[in-house]
Short mmCIF file of C-alpha atoms in Angstrom, two decimals:
data_model
loop_
_atom_site.label_atom_id
_atom_site.label_comp_id
_atom_site.label_asym_id
_atom_site.label_seq_id
_atom_site.Cartn_x
_atom_site.Cartn_y
_atom_site.Cartn_z
CA UNK M 163 -31.17 -9.68 -68.75
CA UNK M 164 -29.27 -10.44 -65.54
CA UNK M 165 -26.29 -8.45 -66.81
CA UNK M 166 -28.53 -5.44 -67.52
CA UNK M 167 -30.17 -5.72 -64.08
CA UNK M 168 -26.81 -5.93 -62.30
CA UNK M 169 -25.55 -2.80 -64.03
CA UNK M 170 -28.84 -0.96 -63.55
CA UNK M 171 -28.61 -1.57 -59.79
CA UNK M 172 -24.92 -0.61 -59.71
CA UNK M 173 -25.67 2.56 -61.66
CA UNK M 174 -28.46 3.40 -59.19
CA UNK M 175 -26.13 2.95 -56.23
CA UNK M 176 -23.53 5.18 -57.88
CA UNK M 177 -26.20 7.78 -58.70
CA UNK M 178 -27.00 8.01 -54.98
CA UNK M 179 -23.50 9.35 -54.40
CA UNK M 180 -24.30 12.62 -56.22
CA UNK M 181 -27.24 13.40 -53.89
CA UNK M 182 -25.26 16.05 -51.93
CA UNK M 183 -24.78 17.98 -55.19
CA UNK M 184 -28.49 18.21 -56.05
CA UNK M 185 -29.99 21.69 -55.71
CA UNK M 186 -33.50 22.63 -56.90
CA UNK M 187 -33.55 26.46 -57.08
CA UNK M 188 -37.25 26.64 -58.00
CA UNK M 189 -38.52 24.90 -54.85
CA UNK M 190 -39.32 26.40 -51.45
CA UNK M 191 -36.32 24.66 -49.85
CA UNK M 192 -33.83 24.51 -52.74
CA UNK M 193 -31.11 22.65 -50.86
CA UNK M 194 -33.39 19.95 -49.43
CA UNK M 195 -36.41 19.16 -51.62
CA UNK M 196 -34.37 18.24 -54.69
CA UNK M 197 -32.12 15.96 -52.67
CA UNK M 198 -35.09 14.21 -51.06
CA UNK M 199 -36.97 13.67 -54.32
CA UNK M 200 -33.83 12.60 -56.19
CA UNK M 201 -32.64 10.12 -53.56
CA UNK M 202 -36.08 8.62 -52.97
CA UNK M 203 -36.69 8.18 -56.71
CA UNK M 204 -33.28 6.62 -57.30
CA UNK M 205 -33.72 4.27 -54.33
CA UNK M 206 -37.19 3.18 -55.48
CA UNK M 207 -36.06 2.45 -59.05
CA UNK M 208 -32.86 0.75 -57.89
CA UNK M 209 -34.76 -1.33 -55.33
CA UNK M 210 -37.24 -2.47 -58.01
CA UNK M 211 -34.40 -3.58 -60.31
CA UNK M 212 -32.64 -5.28 -57.40
CA UNK M 213 -35.83 -7.11 -56.38
CA UNK M 214 -36.16 -8.60 -59.87
CA UNK M 215 -32.47 -9.53 -59.83
CA UNK M 216 -32.74 -11.10 -56.36
CA UNK M 217 -35.66 -13.25 -57.51
CA UNK M 218 -33.65 -14.45 -60.51
CA UNK M 219 -30.20 -14.84 -58.92
CA UNK M 220 -29.82 -16.18 -55.35
CA UNK M 221 -26.33 -14.70 -54.91
CA UNK M 222 -27.86 -11.20 -54.95
CA UNK M 223 -30.38 -11.88 -52.21
CA UNK M 224 -30.01 -10.03 -48.89
CA UNK M 225 -26.88 -10.91 -47.00
CA UNK M 226 -27.01 -11.69 -43.29
CA UNK M 227 -26.12 -8.43 -41.59
CA UNK M 228 -26.73 -7.19 -38.06
CA UNK M 229 -26.63 -3.64 -39.39
CA UNK M 230 -29.60 -4.15 -41.72
CA UNK M 231 -31.52 -6.00 -39.00
CA UNK M 232 -30.92 -3.23 -36.43
CA UNK M 233 -31.81 -0.47 -38.89
CA UNK M 234 -34.91 -2.47 -39.92
CA UNK M 235 -35.95 -2.73 -36.26
CA UNK M 236 -35.40 1.01 -35.87
CA UNK M 237 -37.65 1.72 -38.88
CA UNK M 238 -40.27 -0.63 -37.39
CA UNK M 239 -40.01 1.21 -34.07
CA UNK M 240 -40.57 4.55 -35.82
CA UNK M 241 -43.64 3.08 -37.54
CA UNK M 242 -45.08 1.92 -34.20
CA UNK M 243 -44.26 5.35 -32.76
CA UNK M 244 -46.03 7.00 -35.70
CA UNK M 245 -49.15 4.90 -35.19
CA UNK M 246 -49.41 5.68 -31.48
CA UNK M 247 -47.88 9.16 -31.54
CA UNK M 248 -49.44 12.60 -31.61
CA UNK M 249 -49.33 13.12 -35.39
CA UNK M 250 -49.29 10.08 -37.66
CA UNK M 251 -48.90 12.26 -40.75
CA UNK M 252 -45.95 14.20 -39.35
CA UNK M 253 -44.30 10.99 -38.10
CA UNK M 254 -44.61 9.21 -41.45
CA UNK M 255 -43.70 12.12 -43.73
CA UNK M 256 -41.76 14.47 -41.42
CA UNK M 257 -40.99 17.58 -43.49
CA UNK M 258 -38.50 18.62 -46.14
CA UNK M 259 -36.51 20.62 -43.59
CA UNK M 260 -35.59 17.48 -41.63
CA UNK M 261 -36.28 14.45 -43.90
CA UNK M 262 -36.46 12.16 -40.87
CA UNK M 263 -39.91 10.60 -41.21
CA UNK M 264 -40.51 6.86 -41.34
CA UNK M 265 -41.04 7.10 -45.11
CA UNK M 266 -37.54 8.50 -45.60
CA UNK M 267 -35.95 6.04 -43.15
CA UNK M 268 -37.62 3.17 -45.00
CA UNK M 269 -35.99 4.35 -48.22
CA UNK M 270 -32.53 4.45 -46.66
CA UNK M 271 -33.07 1.02 -45.12
CA UNK M 272 -33.97 -0.30 -48.60
CA UNK M 273 -30.83 1.34 -49.99
CA UNK M 274 -28.74 -0.36 -47.31
CA UNK M 275 -30.28 -3.77 -48.10
CA UNK M 276 -29.43 -3.29 -51.78
CA UNK M 277 -25.88 -2.15 -50.96
CA UNK M 278 -25.26 -5.10 -48.65
CA UNK M 279 -26.53 -7.46 -51.35
CA UNK M 280 -24.70 -5.93 -54.31
CA UNK M 281 -21.40 -4.63 -52.97
CA UNK M 282 -19.37 -7.70 -52.15
CA UNK M 283 -15.99 -7.73 -50.50
CA UNK M 284 -13.53 -5.06 -49.43
CA UNK M 285 -12.36 -4.09 -52.97
CA UNK M 286 -15.91 -3.22 -54.08
CA UNK M 287 -16.65 -1.32 -50.86
CA UNK M 288 -13.35 0.54 -51.26
CA UNK M 289 -14.35 1.53 -54.80
CA UNK M 290 -17.82 2.70 -53.69
CA UNK M 291 -16.49 4.70 -50.74
CA UNK M 292 -13.79 6.22 -52.94
CA UNK M 293 -16.59 7.40 -55.24
CA UNK M 294 -18.23 9.06 -52.23
CA UNK M 295 -14.92 10.69 -51.30
CA UNK M 296 -14.62 11.99 -54.88
CA UNK M 297 -18.01 13.69 -54.60
CA UNK M 298 -16.86 15.14 -51.27
CA UNK M 299 -13.68 16.45 -52.90
CA UNK M 300 -15.76 18.17 -55.57
CA UNK M 301 -18.00 19.70 -52.89
CA UNK M 302 -14.85 20.93 -51.13
CA UNK M 303 -13.73 22.55 -54.39
CA UNK M 304 -17.13 24.27 -54.65
CA UNK M 305 -16.65 25.42 -51.05
CA UNK M 306 -13.38 27.06 -52.00
CA UNK M 307 -15.15 28.80 -54.88
CA UNK M 308 -17.88 30.00 -52.56
CA UNK M 309 -15.45 31.18 -49.88
CA UNK M 310 -13.45 33.15 -52.42
CA UNK M 311 -16.57 34.44 -54.20
CA UNK M 312 -15.28 33.34 -57.59
CA UNK M 313 -17.12 35.29 -60.32
CA UNK M 314 -18.31 32.30 -62.33
CA UNK M 315 -19.78 30.79 -59.16
CA UNK M 316 -22.03 33.80 -58.58
CA UNK M 317 -25.69 34.42 -59.46
CA UNK M 318 -26.90 33.22 -62.88
CA UNK M 319 -23.61 31.48 -63.57
CA UNK M 320 -22.63 27.80 -63.65
CA UNK M 321 -22.99 27.33 -59.90
CA UNK M 322 -25.42 30.17 -59.23
CA UNK M 323 -26.83 28.34 -56.22
CA UNK M 324 -23.57 29.09 -54.42
CA UNK M 325 -25.02 32.61 -54.16
CA UNK M 326 -23.16 35.83 -54.65
CA UNK M 327 -23.93 37.43 -51.28
CA UNK M 328 -21.42 38.01 -48.54
CA UNK M 329 -20.15 34.69 -47.24
CA UNK M 330 -20.10 34.31 -43.47
CA UNK M 331 -20.52 30.52 -43.31
CA UNK M 332 -20.02 27.97 -46.06
CA UNK M 333 -23.22 26.32 -47.21
CA UNK M 334 -22.08 25.04 -50.63
CA UNK M 335 -24.72 22.70 -52.11
CA UNK M 336 -26.06 21.69 -48.69
CA UNK M 337 -27.59 25.03 -47.70
CA UNK M 338 -26.54 24.80 -44.06
CA UNK M 339 -23.07 25.10 -42.55
CA UNK M 340 -23.91 22.40 -39.97
CA UNK M 341 -24.63 19.92 -42.78
CA UNK M 342 -21.34 20.89 -44.45
CA UNK M 343 -19.54 20.13 -41.18
CA UNK M 344 -21.32 16.78 -40.76
CA UNK M 345 -20.52 15.75 -44.33
CA UNK M 346 -16.91 16.85 -43.88
CA UNK M 347 -16.58 14.84 -40.66
CA UNK M 348 -18.09 11.74 -42.29
CA UNK M 349 -15.81 12.06 -45.32
CA UNK M 350 -12.79 12.50 -43.05
CA UNK M 351 -13.60 9.34 -41.11
CA UNK M 352 -14.18 7.34 -44.32
CA UNK M 353 -10.97 8.73 -45.82
CA UNK M 354 -8.93 7.82 -42.73
CA UNK M 355 -10.50 4.37 -42.71
CA UNK M 356 -9.60 3.78 -46.35
CA UNK M 357 -6.09 5.14 -45.76
CA UNK M 358 -5.55 2.72 -42.88
#
């Protein structure tokens, strides 16, 4: 059972890496809602498996980390702010355009706790971050398709969500050129760090 739990948690952490590729064309915000629902669901299931594993195997319990403590304190501060703020509902849930509410931050804090407990040592972190870079490379490839308006990337084709309209700014699977830039910057920093 422990073996199955370990691999279920690892699979969940790897599944999180494909979040930037998720697009839900039938929702009001196709580039955001699907990502939010996918990532939250994967984190909840992965956290549940990890919790069972951590109760059974002490070596998978939370590692001492200032990063998780500081992020946990930040989530606690946002909860206190939500309680005493103008709109408790807006503070807890935020909206799908921003995904910055306490509920979402709590999910990412839980994901960090699981990562810090499951990914041990530089070789495993290198493997995980290389997986993230691979997803980024695929997104870059989709960006090239979008920029060049490749026919099979147009409407009702394999990557129809890349849209067939005139391209002025790359949005790829993120729906916003600013998000594309932020992801690109993050991937560049991770890539340089791994290269060094």
